XYZ file of C-alpha atoms in Angstrom:
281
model
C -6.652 -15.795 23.441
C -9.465 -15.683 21.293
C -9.109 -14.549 17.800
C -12.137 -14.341 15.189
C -11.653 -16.519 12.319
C -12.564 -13.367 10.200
C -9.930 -11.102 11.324
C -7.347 -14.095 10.557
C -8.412 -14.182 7.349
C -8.340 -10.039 6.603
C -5.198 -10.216 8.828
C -3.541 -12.638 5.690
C -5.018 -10.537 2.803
C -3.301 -7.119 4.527
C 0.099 -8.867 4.028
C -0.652 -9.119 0.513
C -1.249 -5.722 0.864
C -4.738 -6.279 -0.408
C -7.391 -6.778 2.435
C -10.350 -7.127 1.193
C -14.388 -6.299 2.186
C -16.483 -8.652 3.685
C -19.449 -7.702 0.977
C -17.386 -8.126 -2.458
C -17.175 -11.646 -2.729
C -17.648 -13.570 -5.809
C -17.115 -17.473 -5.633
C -15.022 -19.070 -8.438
C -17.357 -21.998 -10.164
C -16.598 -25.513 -8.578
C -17.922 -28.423 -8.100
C -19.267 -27.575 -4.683
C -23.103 -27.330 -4.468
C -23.807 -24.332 -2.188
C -27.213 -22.887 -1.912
C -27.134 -19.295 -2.031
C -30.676 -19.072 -2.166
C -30.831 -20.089 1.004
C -27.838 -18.860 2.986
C -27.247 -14.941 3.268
C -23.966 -13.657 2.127
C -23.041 -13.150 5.490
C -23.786 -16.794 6.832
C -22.154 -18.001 3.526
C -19.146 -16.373 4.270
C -18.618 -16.895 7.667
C -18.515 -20.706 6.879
C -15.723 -20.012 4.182
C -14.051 -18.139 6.277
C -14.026 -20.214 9.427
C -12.829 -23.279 6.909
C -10.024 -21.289 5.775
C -9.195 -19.932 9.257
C -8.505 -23.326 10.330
C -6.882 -24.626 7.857
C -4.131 -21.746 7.867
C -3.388 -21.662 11.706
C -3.199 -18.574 13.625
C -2.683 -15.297 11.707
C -1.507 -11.822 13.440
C -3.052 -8.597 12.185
C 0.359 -6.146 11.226
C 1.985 -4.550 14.694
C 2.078 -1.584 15.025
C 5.149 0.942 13.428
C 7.330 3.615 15.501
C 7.570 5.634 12.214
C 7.598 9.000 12.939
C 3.942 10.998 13.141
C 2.420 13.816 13.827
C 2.422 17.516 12.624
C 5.220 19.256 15.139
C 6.939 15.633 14.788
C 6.985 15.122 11.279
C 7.997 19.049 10.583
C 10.357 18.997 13.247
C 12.428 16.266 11.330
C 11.795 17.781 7.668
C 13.475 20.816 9.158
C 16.238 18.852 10.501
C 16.690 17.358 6.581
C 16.318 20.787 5.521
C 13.215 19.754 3.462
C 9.784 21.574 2.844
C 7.289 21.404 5.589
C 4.368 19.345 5.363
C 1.278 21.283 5.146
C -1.539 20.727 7.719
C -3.863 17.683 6.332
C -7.442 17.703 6.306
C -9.256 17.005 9.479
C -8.868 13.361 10.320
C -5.606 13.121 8.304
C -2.058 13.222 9.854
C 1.499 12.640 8.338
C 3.920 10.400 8.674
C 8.047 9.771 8.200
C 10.119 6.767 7.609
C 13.013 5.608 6.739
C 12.807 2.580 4.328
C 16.650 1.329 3.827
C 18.213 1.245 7.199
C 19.242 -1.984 6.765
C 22.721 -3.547 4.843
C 20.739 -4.656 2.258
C 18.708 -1.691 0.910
C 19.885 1.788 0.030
C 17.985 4.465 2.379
C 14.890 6.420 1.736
C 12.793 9.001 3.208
C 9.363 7.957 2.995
C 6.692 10.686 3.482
C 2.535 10.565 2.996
C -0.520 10.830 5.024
C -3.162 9.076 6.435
C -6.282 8.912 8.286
C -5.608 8.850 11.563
C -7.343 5.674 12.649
C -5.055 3.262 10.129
C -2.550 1.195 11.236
C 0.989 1.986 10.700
C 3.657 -0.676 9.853
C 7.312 0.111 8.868
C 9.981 -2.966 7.659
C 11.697 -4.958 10.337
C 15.494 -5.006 10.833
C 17.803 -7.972 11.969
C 21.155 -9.199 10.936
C 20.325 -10.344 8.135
C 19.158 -6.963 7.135
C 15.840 -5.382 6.442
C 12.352 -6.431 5.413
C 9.134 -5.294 4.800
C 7.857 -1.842 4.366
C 5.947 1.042 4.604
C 2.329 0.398 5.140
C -1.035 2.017 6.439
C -4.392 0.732 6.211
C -7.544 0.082 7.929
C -7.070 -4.073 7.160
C -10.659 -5.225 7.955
C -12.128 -2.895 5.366
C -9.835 -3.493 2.668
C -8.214 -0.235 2.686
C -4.235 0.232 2.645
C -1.500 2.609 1.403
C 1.587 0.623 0.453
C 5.237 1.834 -0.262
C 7.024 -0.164 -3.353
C 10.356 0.232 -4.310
C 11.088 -1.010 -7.939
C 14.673 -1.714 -8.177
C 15.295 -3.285 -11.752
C 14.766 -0.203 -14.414
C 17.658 1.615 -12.165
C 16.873 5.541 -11.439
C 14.484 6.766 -14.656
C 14.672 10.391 -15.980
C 11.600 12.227 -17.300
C 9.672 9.882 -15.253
C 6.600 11.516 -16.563
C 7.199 11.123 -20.355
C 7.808 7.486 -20.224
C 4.324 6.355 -20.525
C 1.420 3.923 -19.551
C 3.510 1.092 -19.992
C 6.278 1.262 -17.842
C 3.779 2.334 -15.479
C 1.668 -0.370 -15.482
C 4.719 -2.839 -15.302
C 5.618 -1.321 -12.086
C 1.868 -1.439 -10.728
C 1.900 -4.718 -11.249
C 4.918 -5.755 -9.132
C 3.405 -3.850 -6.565
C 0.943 -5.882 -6.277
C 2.124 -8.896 -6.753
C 5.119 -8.880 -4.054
C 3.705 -12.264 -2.641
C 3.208 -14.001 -6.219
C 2.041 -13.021 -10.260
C -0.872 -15.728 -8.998
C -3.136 -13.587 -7.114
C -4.337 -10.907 -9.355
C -5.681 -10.963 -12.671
C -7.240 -8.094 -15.064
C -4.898 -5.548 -14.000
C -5.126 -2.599 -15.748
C -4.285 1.233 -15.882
C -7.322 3.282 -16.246
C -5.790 6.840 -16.358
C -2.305 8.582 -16.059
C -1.653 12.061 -14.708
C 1.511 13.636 -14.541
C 1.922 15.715 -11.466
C 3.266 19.584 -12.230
C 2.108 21.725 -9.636
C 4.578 23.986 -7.281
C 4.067 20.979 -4.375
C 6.187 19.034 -6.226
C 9.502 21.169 -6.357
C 9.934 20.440 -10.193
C 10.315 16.729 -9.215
C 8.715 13.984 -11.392
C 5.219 12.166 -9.906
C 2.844 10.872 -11.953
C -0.485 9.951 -10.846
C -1.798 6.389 -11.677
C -5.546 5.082 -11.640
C -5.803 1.320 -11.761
C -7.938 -1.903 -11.380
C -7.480 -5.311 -10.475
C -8.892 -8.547 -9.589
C -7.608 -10.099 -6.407
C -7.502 -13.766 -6.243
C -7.544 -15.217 -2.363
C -6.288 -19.021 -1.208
C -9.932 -18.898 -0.271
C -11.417 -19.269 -3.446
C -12.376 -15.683 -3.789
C -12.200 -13.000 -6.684
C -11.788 -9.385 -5.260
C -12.271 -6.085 -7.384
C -10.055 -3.709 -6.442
C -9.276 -0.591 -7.508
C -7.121 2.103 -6.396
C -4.536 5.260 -7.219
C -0.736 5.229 -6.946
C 1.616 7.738 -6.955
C 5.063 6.812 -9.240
C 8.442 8.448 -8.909
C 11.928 7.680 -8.990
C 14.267 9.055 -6.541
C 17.656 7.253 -5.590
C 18.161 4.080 -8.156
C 14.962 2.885 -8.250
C 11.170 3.506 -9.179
C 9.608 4.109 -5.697
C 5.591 3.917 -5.943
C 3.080 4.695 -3.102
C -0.125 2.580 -4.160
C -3.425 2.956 -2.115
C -6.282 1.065 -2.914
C -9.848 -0.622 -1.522
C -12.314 -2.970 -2.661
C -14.493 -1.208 -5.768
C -17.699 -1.732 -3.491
C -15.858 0.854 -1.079
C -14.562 2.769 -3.820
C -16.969 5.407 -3.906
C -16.363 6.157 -0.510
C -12.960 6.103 -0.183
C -11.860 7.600 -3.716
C -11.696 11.155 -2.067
C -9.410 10.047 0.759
C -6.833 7.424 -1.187
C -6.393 10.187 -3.843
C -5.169 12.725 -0.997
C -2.914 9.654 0.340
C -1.358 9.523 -3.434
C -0.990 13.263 -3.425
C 0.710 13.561 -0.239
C 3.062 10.723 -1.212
C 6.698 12.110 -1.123
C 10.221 10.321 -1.647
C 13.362 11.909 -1.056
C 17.249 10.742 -0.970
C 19.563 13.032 -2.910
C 21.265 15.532 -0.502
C 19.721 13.756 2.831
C 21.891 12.763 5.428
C 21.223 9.213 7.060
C 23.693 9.567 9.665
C 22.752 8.088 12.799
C 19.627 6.474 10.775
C 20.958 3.680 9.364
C 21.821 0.023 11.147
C 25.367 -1.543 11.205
C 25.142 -4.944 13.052
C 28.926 -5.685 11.800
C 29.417 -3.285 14.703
């Protein structure tokens, strides 16, 4: 089986969940001599790719999720919850439903956003031992991804909306850095909007704008930047953060801003029954 050394690498970064674009590369100073002068971007990065490539092994791109998706799907289970219907997307757009929590060692969730049809779907994995993972979409070789977060250690937090940039931008920052505080730096929110329109039920979203640098094993320094969508449902902070590289930014602002919107979390009053895993069985 032949796999590209490039998609290895993008394949690594979407576990971060932070794949990033071939064209928004900036080399860290070292003591390296490369001539750029001479070598395109492109040839210049293929070499650093194919170096790190090998070096790392074999990499698999995410597989794809059985979440549930679709319009009639997706509706057909809200009305089974007894929750609000999703509305129909935009063209190209389509919704999707998962549980995050069936396993013993996470409390249960119902996960609910969209995305563009073409992204790949990835939902946690569930063994003995319990669950892992989460909720992800994205279109990895670009650098675009929507990723669930669940924030466990403030507990369940009231007025979610008057708390302010700071707690925000604490729980940004986790999300981000799930595989290590060592591969971003500059992090910072840009803007804060609380969310009050009728969509929302009277339940507290806030809508995040944010920045980063991502830092790769490859040597690399990524701008990224990105909108989340922060709530807290259950006893946690649960945050839906979507983000691309800022060279793709001003393409994709339009579409990760109706990902954030769409973003819904529910687990008072749901009934899990039959959803959840018991391997003590």
């Amino acid at each position: 089986m032949k796999i590209l050394c490039v998609s290895l690498l993008v394949a690594l970064l979407a576990n971060t969940g932070a794949a990033f674009s071939f064209r928004q590369m900036k080399t860290r100073r070292s003591n390296t001599d490369l001539d750029m002068t001479t070598d395109s971007r492109r040839e210049f990065f293929t070499k650093s790719v194919a170096a790190a490539g090998l070096g790392s092994g074999v990499l698999l791109a995410p597989t794809p999720s059985n979440a549930v998706g679709g319009m009639d799907k997706v509706n057909s289970k809200l009305r089974g919850y007894g929750l609000p219907l999703v509305a129909k997307p935009p063209n190209g757009f389509t919704p999707l439903l998962e549980v995050w929590g069936r396993g013993k060692n996470r409390f249960p969730l119902l996960v609910q956003f969209c995305h563009p049809v073409t992204w790949v779907v990835t939902t946690p994995s569930n063994d003995s031992n319990g669950e892992d993972g989460t909720v992800q979409a994205g279109e990895y070789a670009k650098g675009d991804t929507a990723t669930f977060f669940v924030y466990e250690a403030p507990g369940h937090v009231d007025n979610l909306a008057s708390q302010g940039k700071p707690l925000y931008q604490e729980v940004l920052q986790k999300a981000i850095s799930q595989k290590g505080s060592n591969i971003y730096q500059d992090f910072k929110v840009t803007k804060v909007v609380p969310q009050t329109g009728p969509e929302y039920e009277g339940r507290d979203y806030v809508i995040c704008d944010f920045k980063y640098q991502l830092l790769t094993g490859a040597g690399f320094e990524v701008d990224r930047k990105g909108v989340a969508a922060i709530t807290s449902s259950g006893p946690a902070i649960e945050v839906l953060w979507c983000a691309s590289t800022a060279l793709r930014y001003k393409k994709t602002e339009e579409d990760l801003r109706f990902i954030a919107s769409s973003f819904r979390v529910f687990s008072e009053g749901i009934n899990f029954e039959g959803q959840l895993l018991n391997y003590d069985l």
